[in-house]
Coordinates of C-alpha atoms in Angstrom, one line a residue:
Chain A
M585 CA -14.6 -18.4 -39.9
T586 CA -16.3 -15.6 -42.7
I587 CA -14.4 -13.5 -44.4
E588 CA -16.1 -10.9 -42.8
K589 CA -15.1 -11.5 -39.4
M590 CA -11.6 -12.0 -39.9
L591 CA -10.9 -8.4 -42.0
A592 CA -12.7 -7.3 -39.0
T593 CA -10.1 -9.2 -36.5
Y594 CA -7.4 -7.8 -38.6
E595 CA -8.6 -4.8 -38.2
F596 CA -9.0 -4.8 -34.6
E597 CA -5.8 -6.0 -34.4
Q598 CA -4.0 -2.9 -36.7
W599 CA -6.0 -0.8 -33.9
L600 CA -4.4 -2.9 -30.7
Y601 CA -0.5 -2.4 -32.7
Q602 CA -0.8 1.3 -33.2
E603 CA -3.1 2.2 -29.9
A604 CA 0.3 0.3 -28.6
K605 CA 2.8 2.0 -30.7
L606 CA 1.4 5.7 -29.9
L607 CA 1.7 4.7 -26.2
D608 CA 5.3 3.1 -26.4
D609 CA 5.7 6.5 -28.4
I610 CA 5.2 8.6 -25.6
D611 CA 2.0 10.1 -27.8
F612 CA -0.7 10.7 -24.9
D613 CA -2.7 12.8 -26.7
G614 CA -2.8 10.6 -29.8
W615 CA -3.5 7.9 -27.3
F616 CA -6.4 9.6 -25.7
S617 CA -8.0 10.7 -29.0
L618 CA -9.0 6.5 -29.8
M619 CA -10.7 7.2 -26.2
H620 CA -14.8 7.3 -26.6
P621 CA -16.4 9.4 -24.3
S622 CA -18.7 7.0 -22.3
L623 CA -15.3 5.4 -21.4
K624 CA -14.6 2.7 -18.9
Y625 CA -11.0 1.9 -17.8
Q626 CA -10.8 -1.0 -15.2
M627 CA -7.8 -3.3 -14.0
P628 CA -9.2 -5.1 -11.1
V629 CA -6.8 -6.2 -7.9
R630 CA -6.7 -10.0 -8.5
V631 CA -6.7 -12.3 -5.5
N632 CA -4.8 -15.8 -4.6
K633 CA -8.2 -18.3 -4.0
E634 CA -8.2 -20.8 -3.3
G635 CA -9.3 -24.2 -5.6
T636 CA -10.7 -22.5 -9.1
E637 CA -13.3 -20.7 -7.8
R638 CA -13.9 -17.9 -10.4
P639 CA -13.9 -14.7 -10.8
D640 CA -10.0 -15.1 -9.3
Y641 CA -10.0 -10.9 -9.1
A642 CA -11.9 -8.4 -7.1
L643 CA -15.3 -7.3 -8.1
D644 CA -14.7 -4.0 -6.0
M645 CA -11.1 -3.1 -6.2
Y646 CA -9.1 -1.7 -8.9
A647 CA -5.4 -0.3 -9.6
F648 CA -7.0 1.8 -12.3
D649 CA -10.9 2.8 -12.1
D650 CA -11.3 5.7 -14.5
D651 CA -13.8 7.7 -16.7
I652 CA -12.6 10.1 -19.5
E653 CA -12.6 12.7 -16.9
L654 CA -9.8 11.4 -14.5
L655 CA -8.1 9.5 -17.9
K656 CA -7.6 12.9 -18.8
I657 CA -6.1 14.5 -15.6
R658 CA -3.7 11.6 -15.8
V659 CA -3.1 12.7 -19.5
D660 CA -2.6 16.3 -18.3
R661 CA -0.5 15.4 -15.2
L662 CA 2.4 13.9 -17.4
K663 CA 2.2 17.1 -19.1
T664 CA 3.7 18.8 -16.1
D665 CA 7.1 19.8 -15.6
Y666 CA 6.4 17.2 -12.0
A667 CA 5.4 13.9 -12.8
W668 CA 9.0 12.9 -11.6
A669 CA 6.9 9.1 -12.2
E670 CA 7.7 9.3 -15.9
I671 CA 11.1 11.8 -15.8
P672 CA 12.5 10.2 -17.7
P673 CA 9.6 8.3 -19.6
S674 CA 10.2 4.6 -19.0
R675 CA 10.9 2.9 -22.3
T676 CA 8.2 0.7 -22.8
R677 CA 7.3 -1.8 -25.4
R678 CA 3.9 -3.4 -25.5
L679 CA 3.5 -6.7 -27.1
V680 CA -0.4 -7.4 -28.0
N681 CA -1.0 -11.0 -29.3
N682 CA -4.0 -13.5 -29.3
V683 CA -6.5 -11.8 -30.7
R684 CA -9.8 -12.4 -30.7
L685 CA -13.1 -11.0 -32.0
I686 CA -16.1 -12.0 -29.2
D687 CA -18.6 -10.0 -30.1
Y688 CA -19.3 -7.7 -33.6
K689 CA -21.9 -5.9 -35.2
P690 CA -20.5 -3.5 -38.8
N691 CA -20.0 0.0 -38.0
E692 CA -21.8 0.2 -34.8
K693 CA -19.7 -2.2 -31.6
A694 CA -17.4 -4.8 -31.2
V695 CA -15.6 -6.4 -27.7
V696 CA -12.2 -7.5 -28.5
N697 CA -10.1 -10.2 -26.0
S698 CA -6.2 -9.7 -26.7
Y699 CA -3.5 -10.4 -24.3
L700 CA -1.0 -7.9 -23.4
M701 CA 2.7 -8.2 -22.3
I702 CA 4.5 -4.9 -20.9
Y703 CA 8.1 -4.5 -21.0
R704 CA 9.3 -1.2 -18.9
S705 CA 12.6 0.0 -18.2
R706 CA 13.1 2.9 -16.1
S707 CA 16.4 5.2 -16.6
T708 CA 19.4 4.3 -15.7
D709 CA 18.1 1.0 -14.1
I710 CA 19.1 -2.5 -15.2
H711 CA 16.2 -4.0 -13.9
H712 CA 13.3 -4.5 -15.9
D713 CA 9.4 -5.0 -14.6
L714 CA 7.0 -7.3 -16.8
I715 CA 3.4 -6.6 -16.7
S716 CA 1.4 -9.6 -18.4
G717 CA -2.2 -9.8 -18.7
E718 CA -5.5 -10.5 -20.7
R719 CA -7.6 -7.6 -21.9
L720 CA -11.4 -7.5 -22.2
D721 CA -12.0 -4.6 -24.8
E722 CA -15.2 -3.1 -26.3
F723 CA -15.5 -0.1 -29.0
I724 CA -18.2 1.3 -30.2
F725 CA -18.2 2.9 -34.1
E726 CA -18.4 6.8 -34.2
N727 CA -17.6 9.1 -37.1
G728 CA -16.2 6.5 -39.1
E729 CA -13.7 4.8 -36.6
W730 CA -13.9 2.7 -33.8
K731 CA -13.2 4.1 -30.0
L732 CA -12.5 2.4 -26.8
S733 CA -15.4 2.3 -24.7
K734 CA -15.1 0.0 -22.5
R735 CA -11.1 -1.6 -20.9
F736 CA -10.9 -4.6 -18.7
F737 CA -7.0 -5.6 -17.7
I738 CA -7.1 -8.7 -15.6
V739 CA -3.4 -8.7 -14.7
D740 CA -1.5 -11.8 -13.8
Q741 CA 0.4 -10.7 -11.2
T742 CA -1.4 -10.4 -7.2
T743 CA 1.3 -7.9 -5.3
I744 CA 2.5 -6.3 -9.3
N745 CA 6.0 -6.2 -9.8
T746 CA 6.8 -2.8 -11.1
R747 CA 6.9 0.5 -8.8
N748 CA 4.0 2.0 -10.1
L749 CA 1.3 2.2 -12.8
A750 CA 2.1 5.8 -14.1
I751 CA 1.7 3.7 -17.4
F752 CA -1.1 2.7 -19.3
V753 CA -2.4 -0.6 -19.8
Chain B
M81 CA 36.4 8.8 17.0
Y82 CA 35.1 7.1 13.4
K83 CA 36.5 3.9 12.0
T84 CA 37.5 4.4 8.5
N85 CA 37.4 1.2 6.1
I86 CA 34.3 0.1 8.1
N87 CA 32.1 -3.3 7.4
L88 CA 29.5 -4.4 9.3
E89 CA 29.4 -7.9 8.3
E90 CA 32.6 -8.1 9.5
M91 CA 31.8 -6.9 13.0
S92 CA 30.5 -9.0 16.1
Q93 CA 26.3 -8.1 16.5
K94 CA 27.4 -6.1 19.9
E95 CA 30.3 -4.1 17.4
A96 CA 27.4 -3.7 15.3
I97 CA 24.8 -2.1 17.9
E98 CA 28.5 0.2 19.6
Y99 CA 28.7 1.6 15.7
L100 CA 24.8 2.7 16.0
N101 CA 25.1 4.2 19.1
E102 CA 27.8 6.2 18.1
T103 CA 27.0 7.3 14.6
V104 CA 22.8 7.6 15.1
K105 CA 22.0 10.8 16.5
P106 CA 18.3 11.3 16.6
D107 CA 18.9 13.9 18.6
T108 CA 20.9 16.5 17.0
G109 CA 19.3 15.5 13.3
A110 CA 22.1 13.3 12.0
I111 CA 21.2 10.1 10.5
P112 CA 24.0 7.9 8.3
A113 CA 22.5 6.8 5.0
Y114 CA 23.9 2.9 5.8
L115 CA 20.6 3.0 7.5
L116 CA 18.7 2.4 4.1
G117 CA 21.2 0.4 2.9
D118 CA 22.9 -2.3 4.9
P119 CA 22.0 -5.0 4.5
T120 CA 23.7 -6.0 8.6
I121 CA 21.4 -3.4 9.9
Y122 CA 18.0 -5.1 7.7
D123 CA 19.3 -8.8 9.4
L124 CA 19.8 -7.2 13.0
E125 CA 16.6 -4.9 12.1
H126 CA 14.4 -8.1 11.7
K127 CA 15.2 -9.4 15.1
K128 CA 15.5 -6.3 17.0
V129 CA 12.4 -4.5 15.6
F130 CA 10.3 -6.4 13.6
L131 CA 10.2 -10.1 15.7
K132 CA 9.8 -7.2 19.0
T133 CA 7.2 -4.8 18.8
W134 CA 3.7 -4.9 17.1
V135 CA 2.8 -5.0 13.7
F136 CA -0.3 -4.1 11.8
I137 CA -2.3 -7.1 10.1
G138 CA -5.0 -6.5 8.9
H139 CA -8.7 -4.7 9.4
E140 CA -11.2 -6.8 11.4
S141 CA -13.9 -5.8 9.0
E142 CA -11.7 -8.1 6.3
I143 CA -13.0 -11.0 8.7
P144 CA -16.8 -10.1 9.5
N145 CA -18.3 -13.7 9.7
K146 CA -17.5 -16.4 12.2
N147 CA -14.9 -18.7 10.2
D148 CA -14.0 -16.2 7.8
F149 CA -10.1 -16.1 7.4
I150 CA -7.1 -13.3 5.7
T151 CA -3.7 -14.9 5.4
R152 CA -0.5 -11.7 6.1
D153 CA 2.7 -12.0 6.5
V154 CA 3.5 -10.7 9.9
S155 CA 7.8 -10.1 10.1
G156 CA 8.4 -12.4 7.1
Y157 CA 6.4 -15.2 8.6
S158 CA 2.8 -16.3 6.8
V159 CA 0.5 -15.8 9.4
I160 CA -3.7 -17.4 9.0
I161 CA -5.6 -14.5 10.9
S162 CA -9.5 -16.1 11.4
R163 CA -12.3 -15.7 13.3
G164 CA -13.7 -18.6 15.3
A165 CA -16.9 -20.1 15.7
D166 CA -16.5 -18.1 18.9
N167 CA -16.1 -15.3 16.6
Q168 CA -12.5 -14.9 18.5
I169 CA -9.6 -13.2 16.1
R170 CA -7.0 -15.6 16.5
G171 CA -3.4 -15.4 14.9
L172 CA -2.1 -19.1 13.6
Y173 CA 1.2 -19.9 11.9
N174 CA 0.6 -20.9 8.6
M175 CA 2.8 -23.9 9.1
C176 CA 2.2 -27.5 10.2
T177 CA 3.4 -28.7 12.8
H178 CA 3.8 -31.8 11.6
R179 CA 6.6 -31.3 8.2
G180 CA 5.9 -27.8 8.6
M181 CA 3.9 -27.4 5.4
K182 CA 2.1 -24.6 4.6
L183 CA -1.9 -25.2 5.6
C184 CA -3.0 -21.9 3.3
R185 CA -2.4 -20.7 0.3
A186 CA -5.1 -18.5 -0.6
D187 CA -5.4 -14.8 0.7
A188 CA -9.2 -14.8 2.0
G189 CA -12.0 -17.4 2.3
N190 CA -13.9 -19.2 4.7
K191 CA -13.0 -22.2 6.5
S192 CA -13.8 -23.9 10.1
L193 CA -10.5 -26.1 9.2
F194 CA -7.6 -26.4 7.2
T195 CA -5.9 -29.5 6.1
C196 CA -2.2 -30.1 5.0
P197 CA -1.5 -30.5 1.8
Y198 CA 1.4 -32.5 2.6
H199 CA 0.1 -35.8 4.5
G200 CA -3.0 -34.5 5.6
F201 CA -3.0 -33.5 8.9
N202 CA -6.0 -31.6 9.9
F203 CA -6.7 -28.0 11.7
K204 CA -9.4 -26.5 13.5
N205 CA -9.2 -22.7 13.1
N206 CA -8.6 -22.1 16.5
G207 CA -5.5 -24.0 15.8
D208 CA -6.6 -27.6 17.3
C209 CA -5.0 -30.3 15.5
V210 CA -8.1 -32.6 15.2
G211 CA -7.3 -34.8 12.1
I212 CA -4.2 -37.3 11.3
P213 CA -4.7 -40.3 8.4
L214 CA -4.5 -43.6 9.2
Q215 CA -3.3 -42.4 12.4
K216 CA -3.8 -45.8 15.0
D217 CA -2.3 -47.9 11.7
I218 CA 0.9 -46.4 11.3
Y219 CA 2.0 -44.4 14.7
G220 CA 0.5 -47.8 16.3
V221 CA -0.3 -45.9 19.6
D222 CA -2.7 -42.7 20.6
L223 CA -0.7 -39.5 19.2
D224 CA -1.2 -36.5 21.7
K225 CA -3.2 -34.0 19.1
S226 CA -2.7 -31.5 22.5
Q227 CA 0.9 -31.3 21.6
L228 CA 0.6 -30.8 17.9
G229 CA -1.9 -27.6 18.1
L230 CA -0.4 -24.5 15.6
H231 CA 1.4 -22.1 16.3
K232 CA -0.5 -19.3 17.9
I233 CA 0.9 -15.2 17.5
R234 CA -0.3 -13.2 19.9
V235 CA -2.9 -10.9 17.9
E236 CA -4.5 -7.5 19.9
S237 CA -7.2 -5.5 18.3
Y238 CA -7.4 -1.4 18.4
K239 CA -10.5 0.1 16.6
G240 CA -10.9 -2.0 13.8
L241 CA -7.1 -2.9 13.9
I242 CA -6.0 -6.1 14.1
F243 CA -2.2 -5.6 15.4
G244 CA 0.5 -8.7 15.9
T245 CA 3.5 -9.8 17.6
W246 CA 5.8 -12.7 18.2
N247 CA 7.2 -11.0 21.4
D248 CA 5.2 -12.8 23.6
E249 CA 6.7 -10.6 26.7
V250 CA 5.5 -7.5 25.1
E251 CA 3.7 -4.6 26.5
S252 CA 0.2 -4.6 25.6
L253 CA -1.1 -3.0 22.3
D254 CA -2.9 -0.8 24.2
A255 CA 0.0 0.6 26.1
F256 CA 2.4 0.3 23.0
L257 CA -0.2 3.0 21.5
G258 CA -0.5 5.0 24.6
D259 CA -1.5 8.2 23.7
F260 CA -1.1 8.1 20.0
K261 CA -4.6 6.2 20.3
W262 CA -6.6 9.4 20.0
Y263 CA -5.1 10.3 16.7
I264 CA -6.0 6.8 15.3
D265 CA -9.5 7.1 17.2
I266 CA -10.0 10.0 14.6
F267 CA -8.8 7.9 11.2
A268 CA -9.8 4.5 12.0
G269 CA -12.4 4.9 15.1
R270 CA -14.4 8.2 14.4
A271 CA -17.6 6.1 12.6
E272 CA -17.9 2.1 11.5
M273 CA -15.4 1.9 9.2
E274 CA -14.6 -0.9 7.0
V275 CA -12.3 -2.0 4.2
M276 CA -13.6 -2.0 0.9
G277 CA -12.1 -5.0 -1.2
P278 CA -9.0 -6.9 -1.0
P279 CA -5.5 -5.0 -0.7
Q280 CA -3.8 -3.4 -3.3
R281 CA 0.2 -4.7 -4.0
F282 CA 3.1 -3.7 -5.5
V283 CA 6.9 -3.8 -5.3
I284 CA 9.4 -0.9 -4.9
H285 CA 13.4 -1.7 -4.7
S286 CA 13.2 0.7 -1.4
N287 CA 14.2 0.2 2.0
W288 CA 10.9 0.4 4.0
K289 CA 12.2 3.0 6.5
I290 CA 11.7 5.7 3.7
G291 CA 7.9 5.0 3.7
A292 CA 7.5 5.2 6.9
D293 CA 9.8 8.8 7.2
N294 CA 8.0 10.0 4.3
F295 CA 4.7 9.7 6.2
V296 CA 5.4 10.0 9.5
G297 CA 7.0 13.3 9.4
D298 CA 7.5 14.9 5.6
S299 CA 5.2 17.2 4.6
Y300 CA 8.0 19.2 2.9
H301 CA 8.4 17.0 0.6
T302 CA 4.9 17.4 -0.9
M303 CA 5.4 21.4 -2.5
V304 CA 8.5 19.5 -5.6
T305 CA 7.4 15.9 -5.0
H306 CA 3.4 16.9 -5.8
G307 CA 3.8 19.8 -7.7
S308 CA 1.5 18.4 -10.3
I309 CA -1.4 18.2 -8.0
A310 CA -1.2 21.6 -7.4
K311 CA -0.8 22.5 -10.9
L312 CA -3.7 20.2 -11.8
G313 CA -6.1 22.2 -9.5
M314 CA -6.7 19.5 -7.2
V315 CA -5.2 21.5 -3.3
P316 CA -4.9 25.6 -3.8
S317 CA -1.3 26.0 -3.4
A318 CA 1.6 24.3 -3.2
T319 CA 2.7 25.6 0.0
Y320 CA -0.7 23.8 1.0
S321 CA 0.4 21.1 3.1
K322 CA 2.9 23.6 5.1
K323 CA 0.1 24.6 7.9
G324 CA -1.4 22.2 10.2
Y325 CA 0.3 20.7 13.3
Q326 CA 2.8 17.9 13.0
I327 CA 2.9 15.6 16.7
H328 CA 4.5 12.9 18.1
T329 CA 4.1 10.6 20.7
N330 CA 6.0 7.8 22.0
N331 CA 7.2 4.7 20.8
G332 CA 8.3 6.9 17.5
H333 CA 4.5 7.3 16.6
G334 CA 4.2 10.7 15.0
L335 CA 1.5 12.2 12.8
N336 CA 0.7 15.6 10.3
L337 CA -2.2 17.4 11.1
G338 CA -3.8 19.8 8.1
T339 CA -5.6 22.3 9.1
P340 CA -8.4 24.5 8.8
N341 CA -10.4 23.3 6.2
P342 CA -13.5 25.6 5.5
D343 CA -15.4 22.7 4.0
F344 CA -16.6 19.4 6.4
A345 CA -14.3 16.7 4.3
F346 CA -16.3 13.8 5.6
P347 CA -20.2 12.5 4.7
E348 CA -22.7 14.9 6.3
E349 CA -25.3 12.8 7.0
L350 CA -22.8 10.9 9.9
K351 CA -22.4 14.0 11.8
D352 CA -24.1 12.6 14.6
E353 CA -22.7 9.0 14.0
Y354 CA -19.3 11.1 14.4
K355 CA -20.3 12.9 17.9
A356 CA -21.0 9.8 19.2
N357 CA -17.8 8.0 18.3
L358 CA -15.4 10.9 19.5
T359 CA -15.0 13.6 22.4
E360 CA -16.0 17.2 21.9
E361 CA -12.2 17.8 21.1
Q362 CA -12.0 15.0 18.6
Y363 CA -14.5 15.7 17.0
E364 CA -13.5 19.6 16.7
V365 CA -10.6 18.6 14.9
L366 CA -12.1 16.4 12.9
S367 CA -14.5 18.9 11.4
N368 CA -11.2 21.2 10.2
L369 CA -9.3 18.6 9.4
K370 CA -7.9 18.8 5.3
N371 CA -5.6 15.3 5.4
M372 CA -4.0 13.4 8.3
I373 CA -0.7 11.5 7.5
G374 CA 0.9 9.5 10.3
N375 CA 2.7 6.2 10.9
I376 CA 2.3 4.1 13.2
F377 CA 5.8 2.3 14.2
P378 CA 7.2 0.5 12.8
N379 CA 5.8 1.1 9.3
L380 CA 2.1 1.1 9.3
S381 CA 1.1 4.4 7.8
F382 CA -1.8 6.3 7.4
L383 CA -3.7 9.1 5.4
I384 CA -7.3 11.1 5.2
S385 CA -6.2 12.5 1.6
H386 CA -8.9 15.3 0.4
T387 CA -8.8 17.1 -2.7
K388 CA -10.6 18.3 -6.1
I389 CA -11.7 15.9 -8.3
K390 CA -14.1 16.6 -11.1
G391 CA -14.9 19.9 -9.3
Q392 CA -16.0 18.0 -6.1
L393 CA -14.0 18.2 -3.1
I394 CA -13.6 14.3 -1.6
S395 CA -11.8 12.9 0.8
N396 CA -10.2 9.4 0.6
T397 CA -8.8 7.1 4.0
S398 CA -6.3 4.6 3.7
M399 CA -3.7 2.8 5.0
R400 CA -0.8 0.9 4.1
I401 CA 2.4 -1.2 5.4
W402 CA 6.1 -1.1 3.9
R403 CA 6.7 -4.7 4.3
P404 CA 10.4 -5.5 4.1
I405 CA 11.9 -8.1 1.7
S406 CA 15.3 -7.0 1.7
V407 CA 17.2 -4.6 2.6
D408 CA 16.4 -2.8 -0.9
K409 CA 13.5 -4.0 -1.2
M410 CA 9.3 -4.0 0.0
E411 CA 5.9 -5.3 -0.9
V412 CA 3.6 -2.2 -0.1
I413 CA 0.0 -3.2 0.3
T414 CA -2.6 -0.6 0.9
W415 CA -6.3 -0.3 2.0
F416 CA -8.6 1.5 1.4
L417 CA -11.3 2.4 4.5
V418 CA -14.4 3.9 4.4
E419 CA -17.3 4.9 7.2
K420 CA -19.8 1.5 6.5
N421 CA -23.1 3.5 7.2
A422 CA -22.1 6.5 4.2
P423 CA -24.1 6.8 1.2
E424 CA -23.2 4.6 -1.6
D425 CA -22.2 7.4 -3.9
W426 CA -20.5 8.9 -1.3
K427 CA -18.0 5.5 -0.6
R428 CA -18.3 5.4 -4.8
R429 CA -16.6 8.5 -4.9
S430 CA -13.9 8.2 -2.3
R431 CA -13.2 5.0 -3.3
E432 CA -12.3 6.6 -7.5
S433 CA -10.5 9.3 -5.2
F434 CA -8.0 6.5 -3.5
I435 CA -7.5 5.2 -6.9
L436 CA -6.5 7.7 -8.4
T437 CA -4.5 9.4 -6.0
F438 CA -3.1 6.5 -3.5
S439 CA -3.1 3.1 -5.0
P440 CA -0.4 1.8 -7.1
S441 CA -1.7 3.9 -10.1
G442 CA -2.1 6.7 -8.0
I443 CA -1.0 10.7 -9.6
F444 CA 0.9 11.4 -5.9
E445 CA 1.8 8.1 -4.9
Q446 CA 4.0 6.7 -8.4
D447 CA 5.9 10.4 -7.8
D448 CA 7.0 8.9 -4.2
T449 CA 7.9 5.7 -5.5
E450 CA 10.4 7.4 -7.9
V451 CA 12.4 9.2 -5.0
F452 CA 12.5 6.4 -2.5
T453 CA 13.6 3.7 -5.4
D454 CA 17.0 6.5 -5.9
I455 CA 17.4 7.3 -2.2
T456 CA 17.9 3.6 -1.6
A457 CA 20.1 3.1 -4.3
A458 CA 22.3 5.8 -3.3
A459 CA 22.6 4.4 0.3
S460 CA 23.9 0.4 -0.9
G461 CA 27.6 -0.4 -0.5
T462 CA 30.4 0.0 2.0
M463 CA 30.7 3.5 0.0
P464 CA 28.2 5.6 2.5
L465 CA 29.5 4.0 5.5
V466 CA 33.2 4.4 4.5
K467 CA 32.5 8.1 3.9
Q468 CA 30.5 8.8 6.3
L469 CA 27.5 10.2 5.2
T470 CA 25.4 11.4 6.7
F471 CA 21.0 12.5 6.0
N472 CA 20.7 16.1 7.6
Y473 CA 17.6 16.3 10.1
T474 CA 17.8 19.1 12.3
M475 CA 14.6 21.1 10.7
G476 CA 12.8 22.7 13.1
L477 CA 15.3 21.6 16.1
H478 CA 15.4 25.4 17.5
R479 CA 11.8 25.0 18.0
K480 CA 9.4 24.7 21.1
P481 CA 6.7 22.5 21.0
V482 CA 3.2 24.7 21.6
T483 CA 0.9 23.8 24.5
E484 CA -2.3 24.8 23.5
F485 CA -3.3 22.1 21.2
V486 CA -6.7 19.4 22.2
G487 CA -4.6 16.5 22.1
P488 CA -1.9 14.8 23.1
G489 CA 1.8 14.7 22.4
V490 CA 4.5 16.8 21.6
V491 CA 3.3 19.3 19.1
Y492 CA 4.3 21.9 16.4
D493 CA 2.1 24.3 14.9
D494 CA 2.5 23.7 11.4
K495 CA 3.9 19.9 9.7
F496 CA 7.4 21.8 8.5
T497 CA 9.6 20.3 10.9
E498 CA 12.1 16.8 11.5
A499 CA 10.8 16.4 14.6
N500 CA 8.7 12.9 14.2
Q501 CA 11.8 11.8 11.8
R502 CA 13.6 12.4 15.2
N503 CA 11.3 10.6 17.4
F504 CA 11.2 7.4 15.2
Y505 CA 14.8 7.1 14.2
R506 CA 14.8 7.3 18.5
Y507 CA 13.1 4.7 19.1
W508 CA 14.2 2.6 16.4
L509 CA 17.4 3.1 17.9
D510 CA 16.4 2.4 21.4
L511 CA 14.9 -1.2 20.1
M512 CA 18.1 -2.0 18.3
T513 CA 20.6 -1.1 20.5
K514 CA 18.7 -2.8 23.3

């Protein structure tokens, strides 16, 4: 691995950690400012296939299928007094690891693969939910900053074990 | 007349049924909380409701080709729904008849033969046992394979909706749906409809009846639970959901019809197809439809929603089952339905609106699950029995149904009444106490 790629990998690790921190701190505006206007934010439905046939997720149904406008609706909604799903907000802890740089053009674009584990706790509920999966992210460099232009989150469960996705992945 | 310190677990089934008859009063709007939290009721429900009645399995468009199959849970048991080489749809208990292993563990696929992972017994997708490894050598005689076919479940369809039942003596699906078919036609038969993609699945710590109750008659909650939607300008006002009709028919089925709508909620291009599939009266209802929310007894809920997204109005059609897992847990399985002949762009936008509003990430959906979870927790344990906590379902008891509506059933001329929930619980009680 070249020094340049090592530094870039470190830079995207830090980007993803910072993103996780903003979401866990419920700073949705701060988080939204990391998004590129051309954003595609998708989470396909995972399916059980016989044998090793791939991909083992749907190509035509998603738990999230947002562009920047739809994501904005979600963020705005969480700020109304009626977003009961997050009153009080979930305590979340996003663990990001196995960060790998797949494609990298300095000051232009990057493709980054990472693993994500979200711990979610709601209110007084003693249950906790775990959502784990893999992310394929694409970034565009604009005005001196890396912005997320595409996220594809492949969840590890076919039946999602959390009451809703009022949180972001 | 009420017993105190009730413990349903210590009662015989007969005593539990007597207690239900004493305490559940749908006609006067008294529904006790323990129905949502007591494990004995849950067990009884499995036997008396889910093993006795028709339950929803899936849509015919999920298995469009010969030898296509899906695996689904029917009242707690895995079933393979397969379209045979003869195009007939069958329901096969997903259990090898030799030693009981699950034959198929994929969600969907295409195959004409299922092979057991335990000893390799082979079954055709019509259920026939066609192969037993080393048969002559190890059994010594010709086994009568006709005795080893897969157990079948009774399966019938209406307008593409596939239902199954473990009860061989139950009335036909057609008779079970009865007058309600008039409304199912609008929801699922207005055009050639197809399911897009696999269903979404997620788990809620909730009793299944809360979901059915919510969809069968509870338009009242939308003002508050879904208040954010009005704030975001996706519907005109908080009281948007009051206008229209609430309708129920026999066997616990019911729906809420939001009307009128100055805009046509469906693809304009399909008007001729709608007219060809519906009666004039049904088309009239469709033309003025703002939304449609209902429940086919026991646990299939359906929805046509119409909201403004990115400045444009668009409808989306979906259905879901509240699949009981335990007394306080259910899997929600949701399907997105769309007109097969709609323009591709309309289909894509409709799917987008479904995902934004009623999928697990849906901004309507997610606030409901919060409510369902807390209600279930409050109804659990012995306290609701000891203190005889009872919910009030008297809304609209003073009102008389209207007679001028074009469709069948008992019809009220706005959506804020609990007549449908009373009808749901009346039928539920009938089954439970039979």
